[in-house]
Amino acid sequence: MSDRLIYLPLGGAGEIGMNTYVYGYGPEGKERLIVVDLGVTFPDMESSPGVDLIMADAAWLEANVNRIDAIFLTHGHEDHIGAMAHLWPKLKAPVYARRFTAHLVQLKMEEAGLPSDMIRIVEPRPKAVEIGPFTVQFVPVSHSIPESSALVIDTPAGRVVHTGDFKLDGNPVVGEAFDPLEWHEIAHEGAGIKALICDSTNVFTQTAGRSESTLVSPLKDLISEQKGMVVATTFASNVARLKTLAEAGREAGRSVCLLGRAMRKMVHVAEETGVLKNFPNVLSPEDAVEVGRDNLMLIVTGSQGERRAATAQLSRGKYLGFEMKDGDTFLFSSKTIPGNERSVIRIMNALSEMGVDVVDDKGGLYHVSGHANRPDLEAVHDLLRPQMLIPMHGEHRHLREHAKIAAAKGIATEVATNGTMIDLTGVVPKVVEYIETGRHYLDGTVLIGALDGVVRERIRMALNGHVLITVIIDEDDVPLGDAWVEVMGLPERGKSGGDMVRIVEDELSAFLESAPDKVVRNDDKLDEALRRIARQVAMEEVGKKPEVTVVVSRLMAE
Ligand SMILES: [Zn+2]
């Protein structure tokens, strides 16, 4: 059997988040494997209430754990490294990352009480990691976090480029620029690029992307014009933006304070790893409270409306001694990720009620994206001239659109969603297998399958309330006393105006008095009958069919 080169997305293809990709080389079914990124995505109240984190189902990886040679991490965003503490213990392969990313992962592992000595720090190309049939180089690309990298993966079947998250930015303020000359070289070494696995996030944005550096002067102008306290929020990991904001504050004669653990951690790691230099001096929150509000600027976490983050706390009132007032300014130097709009708008309105002027990204004046827009993607296609292109990092509509663009240029392409195994060995990509994939939820401290029913039940209880029924059956299979009912999450009184609990109890007791012996003797039948009555009564009284738990206690003859 001849060797083949395969690509298999397990997360991130057909959604934005929980990036998890696999490459393999070798005889069919025995390929040596590398994993690229182990990310998470975030739950929402509507589909995953109470869930803490969402990550790819790693069952296929676990089943093939002996074939996994290494895990490569492209950059430090949570949707690329967030599952490390949960999935690495199942895979236990060596982990390769650049210094800044490695540092963030190390902290994550240590917080979870896990080892971190399997993390190997890799210098960028021309340095390379040789492992199994793969030679992997990290190539710096610009993005919205320092040290983001594309991977150049050389195999006996040819060269694959996995872009990771990237944008074309020649002047990203912090970190490395996108270097077209280096990429030209990568495209022209040897037989060129066989397959480009490419970020699709901004494929629908028709205008060319803008550099992080274009924000410097608008942000400085904005902040210097304000009276009162200025508060700005952005993604904690966007170290370049934090620097621009802090410098703008200092230039406007303000003392600057960072609020939020995530933000202080990012700046600390960026300074420690040498990525960030000359960050303006900042005050601790304790010292900043003493500064007059006209001379103060806070940079805070919570741009996505996260309930416990500083932005939400400030919108609810006093936080760590700080309070927003009439005449203050609150800047969202960020984009609201789809799904978070309601939380963010709620915060904006709460701030508005306090008399605070809320400024958002103003159509790009105060925020730029970290992903390549359509013209930039096309420029990269033309620069790299791959034999085939597989879109990744996007919802289905993004992948499909990106594939269309590739096809129009005569590049062989395939829409590969999570679980689609693609053979890249030939001249065109070929779907060879569908792997069962899905999502796993971190629910409290336990990992559960998204389809296990736990969250489905939780949603049902949330929507319809819950009824608990207890009955006691004596030694002679005769109900002892009345049924006893408790309700949760349902109104006390329904349409009839009577007490809900009493009405359900009366109906159940009436049924028990005349219930046939064969029903009373059989747990399943009794359970079913009582459940049906409770749901029926609730439907008549309050128009809802609640979840019902029936507890039958049988007294045993001595
Ligand atoms: Zn990213």
Coordinates of C-alpha atoms in Angstrom, one line a residue, residues 101-331:
T101 CA 2.2 31.0 23.3
A102 CA 4.2 28.4 25.2
H103 CA 4.2 30.7 28.2
L104 CA 0.4 31.2 28.2
V105 CA -0.1 27.4 27.9
Q106 CA 2.4 26.8 30.7
L107 CA 0.4 29.0 33.0
K108 CA -2.8 27.3 31.9
M109 CA -1.4 23.8 32.7
E110 CA 0.0 24.9 36.0
E111 CA -3.3 26.4 37.0
A112 CA -4.9 23.1 36.3
G113 CA -2.3 21.2 38.3
L114 CA -0.9 19.6 35.2
P115 CA 2.7 19.2 34.0
S116 CA 4.1 21.7 31.5
D117 CA 7.5 20.2 30.8
M118 CA 6.2 18.7 27.5
I119 CA 6.0 22.1 26.0
R120 CA 9.0 22.8 23.7
I121 CA 9.7 26.4 22.6
V122 CA 10.3 26.7 18.9
E123 CA 12.2 29.5 17.2
P124 CA 10.7 30.6 13.8
R125 CA 11.8 29.5 10.4
P126 CA 14.5 28.6 9.3
K127 CA 14.5 26.6 12.5
A128 CA 12.4 23.5 12.1
V129 CA 10.9 20.6 14.1
E130 CA 11.6 17.2 12.6
I131 CA 9.2 14.6 13.9
G132 CA 8.1 11.4 12.2
P133 CA 7.6 12.0 8.5
F134 CA 7.0 15.8 9.1
T135 CA 9.3 18.8 9.1
V136 CA 7.5 21.7 10.6
Q137 CA 8.5 25.4 10.5
F138 CA 6.8 28.3 12.4
V139 CA 6.5 31.3 10.1
P140 CA 5.5 34.6 11.8
V141 CA 2.3 36.2 10.6
S142 CA 0.5 39.3 11.8
H143 CA -2.8 38.8 13.8
S144 CA -4.3 40.3 16.9
I145 CA -2.0 38.6 19.5
P146 CA 1.8 38.4 19.5
E147 CA 3.8 35.6 17.8
S148 CA 1.0 34.2 15.7
S149 CA 2.4 31.7 13.3
A150 CA 1.6 29.8 10.1
L151 CA 3.0 26.3 9.9
V152 CA 4.9 25.1 6.9
I153 CA 4.6 21.4 7.0
D154 CA 6.9 19.4 4.7
T155 CA 6.1 15.7 4.1
P156 CA 7.3 13.2 1.5
A157 CA 4.1 14.0 -0.4
G158 CA 4.8 17.7 -0.6
R159 CA 4.5 21.0 1.3
V160 CA 1.4 22.0 3.2
V161 CA 0.9 25.5 4.5
H162 CA -1.5 25.8 7.5
T163 CA -2.0 29.6 7.8
G164 CA -3.4 29.7 11.4
D165 CA -5.1 33.0 12.0
F166 CA -3.5 35.8 10.1
K167 CA -3.9 39.2 8.5
L168 CA -1.6 41.2 6.1
D169 CA -0.2 43.9 8.4
G170 CA 3.2 45.5 7.5
N171 CA 3.2 47.4 10.8
P172 CA 1.4 45.6 13.6
V173 CA 2.7 47.9 16.4
V174 CA 3.7 44.9 18.5
G175 CA 5.2 41.7 17.1
E176 CA 6.2 40.7 13.6
A177 CA 4.9 42.1 10.3
F178 CA 3.6 39.8 7.5
D179 CA 6.6 39.4 5.3
P180 CA 5.7 38.8 1.6
L181 CA 9.4 38.2 0.6
E182 CA 9.7 35.3 3.0
W183 CA 6.4 33.8 1.8
H184 CA 7.5 34.2 -1.8
E185 CA 10.5 32.1 -0.9
I186 CA 8.4 29.5 0.8
A187 CA 6.2 29.3 -2.3
H188 CA 9.2 28.8 -4.6
E189 CA 11.3 26.4 -2.7
G190 CA 11.3 22.9 -4.2
A191 CA 8.1 21.9 -5.8
G192 CA 6.2 24.8 -4.3
I193 CA 3.1 24.5 -2.1
K194 CA 0.9 21.5 -2.6
A195 CA -1.9 22.5 -0.2
L196 CA -2.9 25.7 1.5
I197 CA -5.1 25.3 4.5
C198 CA -6.4 28.8 4.9
D199 CA -8.2 31.1 7.4
S200 CA -11.6 32.0 6.0
T201 CA -13.0 34.3 8.8
N202 CA -13.3 37.5 6.8
V203 CA -13.9 36.1 3.4
F204 CA -17.1 38.3 3.1
T205 CA -15.3 41.6 3.8
Q206 CA -14.7 43.1 0.4
T207 CA -12.3 45.9 1.3
A208 CA -8.6 45.3 2.1
G209 CA -7.7 45.0 5.7
R210 CA -6.2 47.8 7.7
S211 CA -3.1 47.9 9.8
E212 CA -3.2 48.0 13.5
S213 CA -1.0 51.1 13.2
T214 CA -3.8 53.1 11.5
L215 CA -5.6 53.2 14.9
V216 CA -2.8 55.1 16.7
S217 CA -3.7 58.6 15.7
P218 CA -7.5 58.3 15.9
L219 CA -7.3 56.8 19.3
K220 CA -4.9 59.5 20.5
D221 CA -7.1 62.2 19.1
L222 CA -10.2 60.7 20.7
I223 CA -8.6 60.3 24.2
S224 CA -7.0 63.7 24.2
E225 CA -10.4 65.4 23.6
Q226 CA -12.1 63.8 26.6
K227 CA -13.0 65.4 29.9
G228 CA -13.9 63.2 32.8
M229 CA -12.7 59.7 33.2
V230 CA -11.8 57.6 30.2
V231 CA -12.3 53.9 30.2
A232 CA -11.4 51.7 27.2
T233 CA -12.0 48.0 26.7
T234 CA -10.6 45.6 24.2
F235 CA -9.5 41.9 24.0
A236 CA -7.0 41.2 26.7
S237 CA -4.7 39.4 24.3
N238 CA -4.5 42.3 21.9
V239 CA -1.3 43.5 23.4
A240 CA -0.6 45.9 20.5
R241 CA -4.0 47.6 21.2
L242 CA -3.3 47.8 24.9
K243 CA 0.0 49.5 24.1
T244 CA -1.6 52.0 21.8
L245 CA -4.4 52.8 24.3
A246 CA -2.0 53.2 27.2
E247 CA 0.3 55.5 25.2
A248 CA -2.6 57.6 24.1
G249 CA -3.7 57.9 27.7
R250 CA -0.2 58.9 28.8
E251 CA 0.1 61.5 26.0
A252 CA -3.2 63.0 27.1
G253 CA -1.6 63.5 30.5
R254 CA -3.6 60.7 32.2
S255 CA -2.5 58.0 34.6
V256 CA -3.2 54.6 33.2
C257 CA -4.5 51.6 35.1
L258 CA -5.2 48.1 33.8
L259 CA -8.3 46.4 35.3
G260 CA -8.9 42.7 35.0
R261 CA -6.7 39.7 35.7
A262 CA -6.5 38.5 32.1
M263 CA -5.2 41.8 30.9
R264 CA -2.5 42.1 33.5
K265 CA -1.5 38.5 32.8
M266 CA -1.2 39.2 29.1
V267 CA 1.0 42.3 29.5
H268 CA 3.1 40.5 32.1
V269 CA 3.7 37.5 29.8
A270 CA 4.4 39.8 26.8
E271 CA 7.0 41.7 28.7
E272 CA 8.6 38.6 30.2
T273 CA 8.9 36.9 26.8
G274 CA 10.4 40.1 25.3
V275 CA 7.5 40.6 22.9
L276 CA 6.4 43.8 24.4
K277 CA 8.9 46.7 25.2
N278 CA 8.3 50.2 26.5
F279 CA 4.8 49.6 27.7
P280 CA 3.9 52.9 29.6
N281 CA 4.0 52.8 33.4
V282 CA 0.7 51.8 34.9
L283 CA -0.8 52.3 38.3
S284 CA -2.2 49.6 40.5
P285 CA -6.0 49.9 41.1
E286 CA -5.3 50.9 44.7
D287 CA -3.2 53.8 43.6
A288 CA -5.4 54.7 40.6
V289 CA -8.5 55.3 42.9
E290 CA -6.6 58.2 44.4
V291 CA -6.2 59.9 41.0
G292 CA -8.7 62.6 39.9
R293 CA -11.0 61.3 37.3
D294 CA -10.0 64.0 34.7
N295 CA -6.5 62.6 34.9
L296 CA -7.3 58.9 34.8
M297 CA -7.7 56.3 32.1
L298 CA -8.7 52.7 32.8
I299 CA -8.1 49.9 30.3
V300 CA -10.4 47.1 31.2
T301 CA -11.5 43.5 30.3
G302 CA -14.9 42.5 29.2
S303 CA -15.4 43.9 25.7
Q304 CA -17.7 41.0 24.9
G305 CA -20.1 41.7 27.8
E306 CA -18.7 38.9 30.0
R307 CA -20.8 39.1 33.2
R308 CA -17.9 39.0 35.7
A309 CA -15.4 41.1 33.8
A310 CA -14.6 44.8 34.7
T311 CA -16.7 46.3 31.9
A312 CA -19.9 44.7 33.2
Q313 CA -19.0 45.4 36.8
L314 CA -18.5 49.1 36.0
S315 CA -21.9 49.2 34.2
R316 CA -23.6 47.9 37.4
G317 CA -22.0 50.5 39.7
K318 CA -19.0 50.7 41.9
Y319 CA -16.1 48.3 41.1
L320 CA -12.9 48.2 43.1
G321 CA -13.6 51.8 44.2
F322 CA -14.1 53.1 40.7
E323 CA -17.5 54.5 39.6
M324 CA -18.5 55.9 36.2
K325 CA -20.3 59.3 36.2
D326 CA -22.0 61.9 33.9
G327 CA -19.4 63.2 31.5
D328 CA -17.1 60.1 31.5
T329 CA -16.3 58.3 28.3
F330 CA -16.4 54.5 27.6
L331 CA -14.7 53.2 24.5

